[in-house]
């Protein structure tokens, strides 16, 4: 898979392409249905998305993201994308729907087939919908496949619904809609070593700016570092019993780690089950007792 951080530098596949359109935040089951259809086209597979949310580009408030661009690209590649283009929304926002189809889909991407979700919007002020996309693309011989929503428990899967689940600590339900666990990943950083002094040294992963923060508390988790996977007791929060920090942190005690230096290594933390909410304890000793209990519960899952 090749990742492009600009639409301008992209050179289309000479035999034409199948293009999946959307922002794909979280790459959830609805997005996966679009990508699966695209993968079955038999054409060179391209995903056209944006480097940041359109709302943020035009100065509007936008909800926290489920995936950063690196994670999104990795998931898109796993699902069959051969090229992923992170376009600058500002460079496209003034194009009319007709101009977008002509100059981007037809001339720039050499699209022969286009795939999108049922609620896809495009063109200046989002004037274009899937019905208009179908009409405009037909003028250039481009086929359009619109994917209907995917439902779970009678309600459409959406990034909004997944964010609500994560904020409530319902990571199991979020995983059902994502097609995999919600993850926090990054390079392991140093901390204040409070966990070490209590007998529970932790792997600390900063939560990226603008990303969805799970409900504060303890989770059963799985952490992958250098190809090795460990069971972990993971705390999301600001540890109110000791020195309170200004931004939430993902701190994990690895239950089956035998020791060694992990600082600076890349870690992927999969949140698997919410155990309890974060709270302030009366003493360090009380906190230690609770952590031992949390680890015992997690080890039996």
mmCIF file of C-alpha atoms in Angstrom:
data_model
loop_
_atom_site.group_PDB
_atom_site.id
_atom_site.type_symbol
_atom_site.label_atom_id
_atom_site.label_comp_id
_atom_site.label_asym_id
_atom_site.label_seq_id
_atom_site.Cartn_x
_atom_site.Cartn_y
_atom_site.Cartn_z
ATOM 1 C CA UNK A 1 0.000 0.000 0.000
ATOM 2 C CA UNK A 2 1.161 3.517 -0.827
ATOM 3 C CA UNK A 3 0.109 6.530 1.259
ATOM 4 C CA UNK A 4 -0.118 9.979 -0.316
ATOM 5 C CA UNK A 5 -0.369 13.117 1.807
ATOM 6 C CA UNK A 6 -1.494 15.194 -1.158
ATOM 7 C CA UNK A 7 -3.916 14.689 -4.016
ATOM 8 C CA UNK A 8 -1.719 16.834 -6.256
ATOM 9 C CA UNK A 9 1.196 14.385 -6.244
ATOM 10 C CA UNK A 10 -0.955 11.354 -6.988
ATOM 11 C CA UNK A 11 -0.561 9.730 -10.378
ATOM 12 C CA UNK A 12 -3.488 7.558 -11.369
ATOM 13 C CA UNK A 13 -3.251 3.920 -12.316
ATOM 14 C CA UNK A 14 -3.161 3.779 -16.110
ATOM 15 C CA UNK A 15 -5.900 1.158 -16.374
ATOM 16 C CA UNK A 16 -8.297 3.063 -14.156
ATOM 17 C CA UNK A 17 -9.279 2.623 -10.552
ATOM 18 C CA UNK A 18 -11.997 1.791 -8.077
ATOM 19 C CA UNK A 19 -12.307 4.657 -5.616
ATOM 20 C CA UNK A 20 -13.726 4.445 -2.095
ATOM 21 C CA UNK A 21 -14.910 7.836 -0.820
ATOM 22 C CA UNK A 22 -15.340 8.922 2.798
ATOM 23 C CA UNK A 23 -13.632 10.130 5.951
ATOM 24 C CA UNK A 24 -13.589 6.593 7.434
ATOM 25 C CA UNK A 25 -13.103 7.613 11.072
ATOM 26 C CA UNK A 26 -12.693 4.382 13.031
ATOM 27 C CA UNK A 27 -12.960 2.238 9.874
ATOM 28 C CA UNK A 28 -16.055 0.644 11.406
ATOM 29 C CA UNK A 29 -18.390 -2.019 9.991
ATOM 30 C CA UNK A 30 -20.187 0.463 7.730
ATOM 31 C CA UNK A 31 -16.876 1.637 6.285
ATOM 32 C CA UNK A 32 -15.724 -1.952 5.917
ATOM 33 C CA UNK A 33 -18.768 -2.741 3.805
ATOM 34 C CA UNK A 34 -17.727 0.066 1.425
ATOM 35 C CA UNK A 35 -14.155 -1.196 1.306
ATOM 36 C CA UNK A 36 -15.236 -4.807 0.777
ATOM 37 C CA UNK A 37 -17.327 -3.791 -2.223
ATOM 38 C CA UNK A 38 -14.414 -1.766 -3.584
ATOM 39 C CA UNK A 39 -12.015 -4.685 -3.095
ATOM 40 C CA UNK A 40 -14.250 -6.891 -5.231
ATOM 41 C CA UNK A 41 -14.083 -4.573 -8.241
ATOM 42 C CA UNK A 42 -11.054 -6.159 -9.875
ATOM 43 C CA UNK A 43 -9.596 -2.666 -10.394
ATOM 44 C CA UNK A 44 -6.734 -0.829 -8.721
ATOM 45 C CA UNK A 45 -8.145 0.144 -5.322
ATOM 46 C CA UNK A 46 -7.870 3.747 -4.118
ATOM 47 C CA UNK A 47 -9.229 5.393 -0.973
ATOM 48 C CA UNK A 48 -9.778 9.140 -1.133
ATOM 49 C CA UNK A 49 -10.121 10.633 2.330
ATOM 50 C CA UNK A 50 -9.032 13.829 4.124
ATOM 51 C CA UNK A 51 -6.031 14.682 6.262
ATOM 52 C CA UNK A 52 -8.273 16.229 8.907
ATOM 53 C CA UNK A 53 -12.032 16.500 9.486
ATOM 54 C CA UNK A 54 -13.728 18.935 7.096
ATOM 55 C CA UNK A 55 -15.356 20.699 10.059
ATOM 56 C CA UNK A 56 -11.951 21.429 11.593
ATOM 57 C CA UNK A 57 -10.636 22.755 8.279
ATOM 58 C CA UNK A 58 -13.324 25.425 8.170
ATOM 59 C CA UNK A 59 -12.973 26.329 11.835
ATOM 60 C CA UNK A 60 -15.959 24.462 13.256
ATOM 61 C CA UNK A 61 -15.965 22.281 16.348
ATOM 62 C CA UNK A 62 -15.590 18.599 15.572
ATOM 63 C CA UNK A 63 -15.951 15.513 17.757
ATOM 64 C CA UNK A 64 -12.895 13.560 18.918
ATOM 65 C CA UNK A 65 -11.507 11.088 16.426
ATOM 66 C CA UNK A 66 -11.488 7.316 16.726
ATOM 67 C CA UNK A 67 -8.328 6.932 14.646
ATOM 68 C CA UNK A 68 -5.382 9.103 13.728
ATOM 69 C CA UNK A 69 -4.188 9.044 10.129
ATOM 70 C CA UNK A 70 -1.506 6.421 10.729
ATOM 71 C CA UNK A 71 -3.955 4.001 12.321
ATOM 72 C CA UNK A 72 -6.585 4.735 9.691
ATOM 73 C CA UNK A 73 -4.151 4.071 6.848
ATOM 74 C CA UNK A 74 -3.035 0.791 8.417
ATOM 75 C CA UNK A 75 -6.629 -0.418 8.731
ATOM 76 C CA UNK A 76 -7.484 0.666 5.183
ATOM 77 C CA UNK A 77 -4.485 -1.262 3.902
ATOM 78 C CA UNK A 78 -5.534 -4.377 5.806
ATOM 79 C CA UNK A 79 -8.922 -4.113 4.095
ATOM 80 C CA UNK A 80 -7.516 -4.034 0.591
ATOM 81 C CA UNK A 81 -6.626 -0.437 -0.241
ATOM 82 C CA UNK A 82 -3.651 -0.183 -2.578
ATOM 83 C CA UNK A 83 -3.395 3.613 -2.473
ATOM 84 C CA UNK A 84 -4.627 5.890 0.325
ATOM 85 C CA UNK A 85 -4.813 9.602 -0.438
ATOM 86 C CA UNK A 86 -5.099 12.069 2.446
ATOM 87 C CA UNK A 87 -6.371 15.103 0.562
ATOM 88 C CA UNK A 88 -6.445 18.641 1.948
ATOM 89 C CA UNK A 89 -10.120 19.522 2.318
ATOM 90 C CA UNK A 90 -9.350 23.221 1.896
ATOM 91 C CA UNK A 91 -8.133 22.561 -1.643
ATOM 92 C CA UNK A 92 -11.434 20.888 -2.591
ATOM 93 C CA UNK A 93 -14.073 22.733 -0.594
ATOM 94 C CA UNK A 94 -14.883 25.298 -3.299
ATOM 95 C CA UNK A 95 -15.412 22.711 -6.050
ATOM 96 C CA UNK A 96 -19.005 22.262 -7.150
ATOM 97 C CA UNK A 97 -20.278 18.684 -7.229
ATOM 98 C CA UNK A 98 -19.885 18.646 -11.024
ATOM 99 C CA UNK A 99 -16.323 19.989 -10.808
ATOM 100 C CA UNK A 100 -15.401 17.409 -8.164
ATOM 101 C CA UNK A 101 -16.579 14.537 -10.349
ATOM 102 C CA UNK A 102 -14.916 15.877 -13.489
ATOM 103 C CA UNK A 103 -11.594 17.158 -12.143
ATOM 104 C CA UNK A 104 -10.988 14.758 -9.262
ATOM 105 C CA UNK A 105 -12.733 11.466 -9.947
ATOM 106 C CA UNK A 106 -12.496 11.444 -13.744
ATOM 107 C CA UNK A 107 -9.357 13.437 -14.609
ATOM 108 C CA UNK A 108 -7.158 12.979 -11.527
ATOM 109 C CA UNK A 109 -8.068 9.492 -10.288
ATOM 110 C CA UNK A 110 -9.214 7.893 -13.571
ATOM 111 C CA UNK A 111 -12.096 6.339 -11.657
ATOM 112 C CA UNK A 112 -14.095 3.634 -13.364
ATOM 113 C CA UNK A 113 -16.065 2.638 -10.267
ATOM 114 C CA UNK A 114 -16.856 4.661 -7.151
ATOM 115 C CA UNK A 115 -17.995 3.336 -3.763
ATOM 116 C CA UNK A 116 -19.412 5.290 -0.843
ATOM 117 C CA UNK A 117 -21.763 5.106 2.112
ATOM 118 C CA UNK A 118 -25.435 6.029 1.958
ATOM 119 C CA UNK A 119 -24.864 9.390 3.669
ATOM 120 C CA UNK A 120 -21.867 10.553 1.618
ATOM 121 C CA UNK A 121 -21.834 14.264 0.767
ATOM 122 C CA UNK A 122 -19.482 16.104 -1.569
ATOM 123 C CA UNK A 123 -18.930 19.399 -3.376
ATOM 124 C CA UNK A 124 -19.155 22.965 -2.091
ATOM 125 C CA UNK A 125 -21.224 23.224 1.097
ATOM 126 C CA UNK A 126 -21.901 19.483 0.843
ATOM 127 C CA UNK A 127 -24.447 20.119 -1.884
ATOM 128 C CA UNK A 128 -23.914 16.743 -3.541
ATOM 129 C CA UNK A 129 -25.517 13.535 -2.285
ATOM 130 C CA UNK A 130 -25.334 9.961 -3.549
ATOM 131 C CA UNK A 131 -28.160 10.466 -6.064
ATOM 132 C CA UNK A 132 -26.352 13.411 -7.648
ATOM 133 C CA UNK A 133 -23.045 11.527 -7.537
ATOM 134 C CA UNK A 134 -24.628 8.718 -9.545
ATOM 135 C CA UNK A 135 -25.999 11.110 -12.167
ATOM 136 C CA UNK A 136 -22.779 13.110 -12.554
ATOM 137 C CA UNK A 137 -20.554 10.023 -12.704
ATOM 138 C CA UNK A 138 -22.713 8.451 -15.391
ATOM 139 C CA UNK A 139 -21.722 11.296 -17.731
ATOM 140 C CA UNK A 140 -18.150 9.952 -17.656
ATOM 141 C CA UNK A 141 -18.991 6.262 -17.670
ATOM 142 C CA UNK A 142 -18.178 5.887 -13.979
ATOM 143 C CA UNK A 143 -20.245 3.356 -12.070
ATOM 144 C CA UNK A 144 -21.408 4.209 -8.541
ATOM 145 C CA UNK A 145 -22.158 1.736 -5.765
ATOM 146 C CA UNK A 146 -23.859 3.139 -2.666
ATOM 147 C CA UNK A 147 -23.611 0.967 0.434
ATOM 148 C CA UNK A 148 -26.594 0.886 2.754
ATOM 149 C CA UNK A 149 -26.083 1.267 6.528
ATOM 150 C CA UNK A 150 -24.957 -1.672 8.629
ATOM 151 C CA UNK A 151 -27.173 -2.245 11.660
ATOM 152 C CA UNK A 152 -26.407 -3.538 15.123
ATOM 153 C CA UNK A 153 -29.318 -4.056 17.524
ATOM 154 C CA UNK A 154 -31.643 -2.226 15.168
ATOM 155 C CA UNK A 155 -29.540 0.934 14.972
ATOM 156 C CA UNK A 156 -27.108 1.988 12.248
ATOM 157 C CA UNK A 157 -23.425 1.658 13.054
ATOM 158 C CA UNK A 158 -21.786 5.092 13.058
ATOM 159 C CA UNK A 159 -18.684 6.846 14.368
ATOM 160 C CA UNK A 160 -20.954 8.967 16.576
ATOM 161 C CA UNK A 161 -22.475 5.894 18.193
ATOM 162 C CA UNK A 162 -19.058 4.323 18.726
ATOM 163 C CA UNK A 163 -17.706 7.494 20.377
ATOM 164 C CA UNK A 164 -20.629 7.452 22.802
ATOM 165 C CA UNK A 165 -19.885 3.836 23.741
ATOM 166 C CA UNK A 166 -16.203 4.574 24.343
ATOM 167 C CA UNK A 167 -17.015 7.632 26.462
ATOM 168 C CA UNK A 168 -19.284 5.392 28.569
ATOM 169 C CA UNK A 169 -16.642 2.672 28.944
ATOM 170 C CA UNK A 170 -18.646 0.260 26.778
ATOM 171 C CA UNK A 171 -15.590 -0.877 24.858
ATOM 172 C CA UNK A 172 -17.031 -4.316 24.142
ATOM 173 C CA UNK A 173 -19.983 -2.799 22.305
ATOM 174 C CA UNK A 174 -17.649 -0.364 20.530
ATOM 175 C CA UNK A 175 -15.527 -3.332 19.386
ATOM 176 C CA UNK A 176 -18.602 -4.999 17.863
ATOM 177 C CA UNK A 177 -19.170 -1.922 15.701
ATOM 178 C CA UNK A 178 -15.507 -1.298 14.916
ATOM 179 C CA UNK A 179 -14.772 -4.870 13.907
ATOM 180 C CA UNK A 180 -11.977 -4.949 16.485
ATOM 181 C CA UNK A 181 -10.969 -3.457 19.822
ATOM 182 C CA UNK A 182 -10.647 0.278 20.327
ATOM 183 C CA UNK A 183 -6.929 0.967 20.519
ATOM 184 C CA UNK A 184 -4.614 3.566 21.969
ATOM 185 C CA UNK A 185 -1.131 3.487 20.532
ATOM 186 C CA UNK A 186 2.084 5.431 20.632
ATOM 187 C CA UNK A 187 5.664 5.400 21.831
ATOM 188 C CA UNK A 188 6.133 4.424 25.460
ATOM 189 C CA UNK A 189 7.122 7.440 27.512
ATOM 190 C CA UNK A 190 8.636 7.985 30.913
ATOM 191 C CA UNK A 191 6.519 8.799 33.930
ATOM 192 C CA UNK A 192 6.994 9.764 37.544
ATOM 193 C CA UNK A 193 7.626 6.111 38.523
ATOM 194 C CA UNK A 194 4.863 6.128 41.132
ATOM 195 C CA UNK A 195 3.668 2.772 39.815
ATOM 196 C CA UNK A 196 7.144 1.313 40.226
ATOM 197 C CA UNK A 197 7.412 2.471 43.824
ATOM 198 C CA UNK A 198 4.044 0.800 44.534
ATOM 199 C CA UNK A 199 5.184 -2.455 42.936
ATOM 200 C CA UNK A 200 3.214 -1.990 39.723
ATOM 201 C CA UNK A 201 5.522 -0.510 37.048
ATOM 202 C CA UNK A 202 3.497 0.762 34.114
ATOM 203 C CA UNK A 203 3.842 1.275 30.388
ATOM 204 C CA UNK A 204 2.719 4.837 29.700
ATOM 205 C CA UNK A 205 1.164 5.763 26.342
ATOM 206 C CA UNK A 206 0.081 9.360 25.734
ATOM 207 C CA UNK A 207 -3.396 9.734 24.241
ATOM 208 C CA UNK A 208 -3.036 11.701 21.000
ATOM 209 C CA UNK A 209 -4.409 15.201 20.743
ATOM 210 C CA UNK A 210 -7.944 15.216 19.394
ATOM 211 C CA UNK A 211 -8.527 11.486 19.875
ATOM 212 C CA UNK A 212 -11.487 9.964 21.691
ATOM 213 C CA UNK A 213 -10.758 9.464 25.402
ATOM 214 C CA UNK A 214 -12.436 6.458 27.035
ATOM 215 C CA UNK A 215 -14.270 6.705 30.339
ATOM 216 C CA UNK A 216 -11.752 7.112 33.133
ATOM 217 C CA UNK A 217 -11.090 3.854 34.908
ATOM 218 C CA UNK A 218 -9.448 0.449 34.771
ATOM 219 C CA UNK A 219 -9.736 -1.859 31.763
ATOM 220 C CA UNK A 220 -8.703 -5.371 30.914
ATOM 221 C CA UNK A 221 -6.405 -4.828 27.964
ATOM 222 C CA UNK A 222 -3.977 -6.451 25.599
ATOM 223 C CA UNK A 223 -0.732 -4.666 24.746
ATOM 224 C CA UNK A 224 1.484 -5.473 21.773
ATOM 225 C CA UNK A 225 5.127 -4.355 21.815
ATOM 226 C CA UNK A 226 7.739 -5.549 19.309
ATOM 227 C CA UNK A 227 5.440 -8.339 18.160
ATOM 228 C CA UNK A 228 4.885 -9.636 21.693
ATOM 229 C CA UNK A 229 1.425 -9.424 23.263
ATOM 230 C CA UNK A 230 0.782 -9.091 26.986
ATOM 231 C CA UNK A 231 -2.288 -9.111 29.216
ATOM 232 C CA UNK A 232 -2.557 -5.784 31.015
ATOM 233 C CA UNK A 233 -4.442 -3.863 33.651
ATOM 234 C CA UNK A 234 -4.830 -0.469 31.998
ATOM 235 C CA UNK A 235 -5.873 2.733 33.713
ATOM 236 C CA UNK A 236 -7.209 5.659 31.703
ATOM 237 C CA UNK A 237 -7.311 8.873 33.664
ATOM 238 C CA UNK A 238 -5.455 11.423 35.737
ATOM 239 C CA UNK A 239 -4.642 9.231 38.818
ATOM 240 C CA UNK A 240 -6.350 11.429 41.461
ATOM 241 C CA UNK A 241 -4.915 9.545 44.461
ATOM 242 C CA UNK A 242 -1.382 10.718 43.715
ATOM 243 C CA UNK A 243 -0.126 13.709 41.737
ATOM 244 C CA UNK A 244 -2.994 14.723 39.421
ATOM 245 C CA UNK A 245 -1.953 15.251 35.797
ATOM 246 C CA UNK A 246 -3.507 17.768 33.422
ATOM 247 C CA UNK A 247 -4.137 15.390 30.515
ATOM 248 C CA UNK A 248 -5.391 11.811 30.722
ATOM 249 C CA UNK A 249 -2.852 9.068 30.236
ATOM 250 C CA UNK A 250 -3.062 5.416 29.275
ATOM 251 C CA UNK A 251 -1.054 3.519 31.915
ATOM 252 C CA UNK A 252 -0.743 -0.260 31.764
ATOM 253 C CA UNK A 253 0.681 -2.804 34.162
ATOM 254 C CA UNK A 254 1.708 -5.900 32.179
ATOM 255 C CA UNK A 255 0.639 -8.975 34.094
ATOM 256 C CA UNK A 256 2.912 -11.408 32.234
ATOM 257 C CA UNK A 257 5.972 -9.245 31.512
ATOM 258 C CA UNK A 258 9.295 -10.608 32.747
ATOM 259 C CA UNK A 259 11.196 -7.337 32.764
ATOM 260 C CA UNK A 260 13.327 -5.221 30.458
ATOM 261 C CA UNK A 261 13.548 -1.692 29.106
ATOM 262 C CA UNK A 262 10.512 -0.713 27.037
ATOM 263 C CA UNK A 263 10.956 3.062 26.914
ATOM 264 C CA UNK A 264 10.673 4.504 23.432
ATOM 265 C CA UNK A 265 9.165 1.360 21.934
ATOM 266 C CA UNK A 266 5.881 1.540 20.035
ATOM 267 C CA UNK A 267 2.945 0.013 21.887
ATOM 268 C CA UNK A 268 -0.604 -0.794 20.819
ATOM 269 C CA UNK A 269 -3.119 -1.066 23.661
ATOM 270 C CA UNK A 270 -6.424 -2.812 22.911
ATOM 271 C CA UNK A 271 -9.129 -2.066 25.472
ATOM 272 C CA UNK A 272 -11.132 -5.252 25.960
ATOM 273 C CA UNK A 273 -13.376 -4.810 29.015
ATOM 274 C CA UNK A 274 -14.194 -2.061 31.510
ATOM 275 C CA UNK A 275 -13.482 -3.166 35.095
ATOM 276 C CA UNK A 276 -14.194 -0.146 37.309
ATOM 277 C CA UNK A 277 -14.257 3.633 37.284
ATOM 278 C CA UNK A 278 -11.362 5.793 38.396
ATOM 279 C CA UNK A 279 -11.665 7.165 41.924
ATOM 280 C CA UNK A 280 -9.590 8.787 44.613
ATOM 281 C CA UNK A 281 -8.425 6.451 47.370
ATOM 282 C CA UNK A 282 -7.777 7.462 50.966
ATOM 283 C CA UNK A 283 -4.232 6.132 50.925
ATOM 284 C CA UNK A 284 -1.571 4.601 48.706
ATOM 285 C CA UNK A 285 -2.040 1.319 50.602
ATOM 286 C CA UNK A 286 -5.742 1.265 49.730
ATOM 287 C CA UNK A 287 -4.877 1.923 46.088
ATOM 288 C CA UNK A 288 -2.330 -0.921 46.109
ATOM 289 C CA UNK A 289 -4.928 -3.319 47.484
ATOM 290 C CA UNK A 290 -7.381 -2.306 44.780
ATOM 291 C CA UNK A 291 -4.785 -2.711 42.021
ATOM 292 C CA UNK A 292 -3.968 -6.233 43.245
ATOM 293 C CA UNK A 293 -7.677 -7.024 43.133
ATOM 294 C CA UNK A 294 -8.021 -5.517 39.631
ATOM 295 C CA UNK A 295 -5.118 -7.630 38.377
ATOM 296 C CA UNK A 296 -6.630 -10.756 39.884
ATOM 297 C CA UNK A 297 -9.944 -10.083 38.131
ATOM 298 C CA UNK A 298 -8.255 -9.381 34.800
ATOM 299 C CA UNK A 299 -6.043 -12.480 34.995
ATOM 300 C CA UNK A 300 -9.169 -14.656 35.203
ATOM 301 C CA UNK A 301 -10.909 -13.164 32.162
#
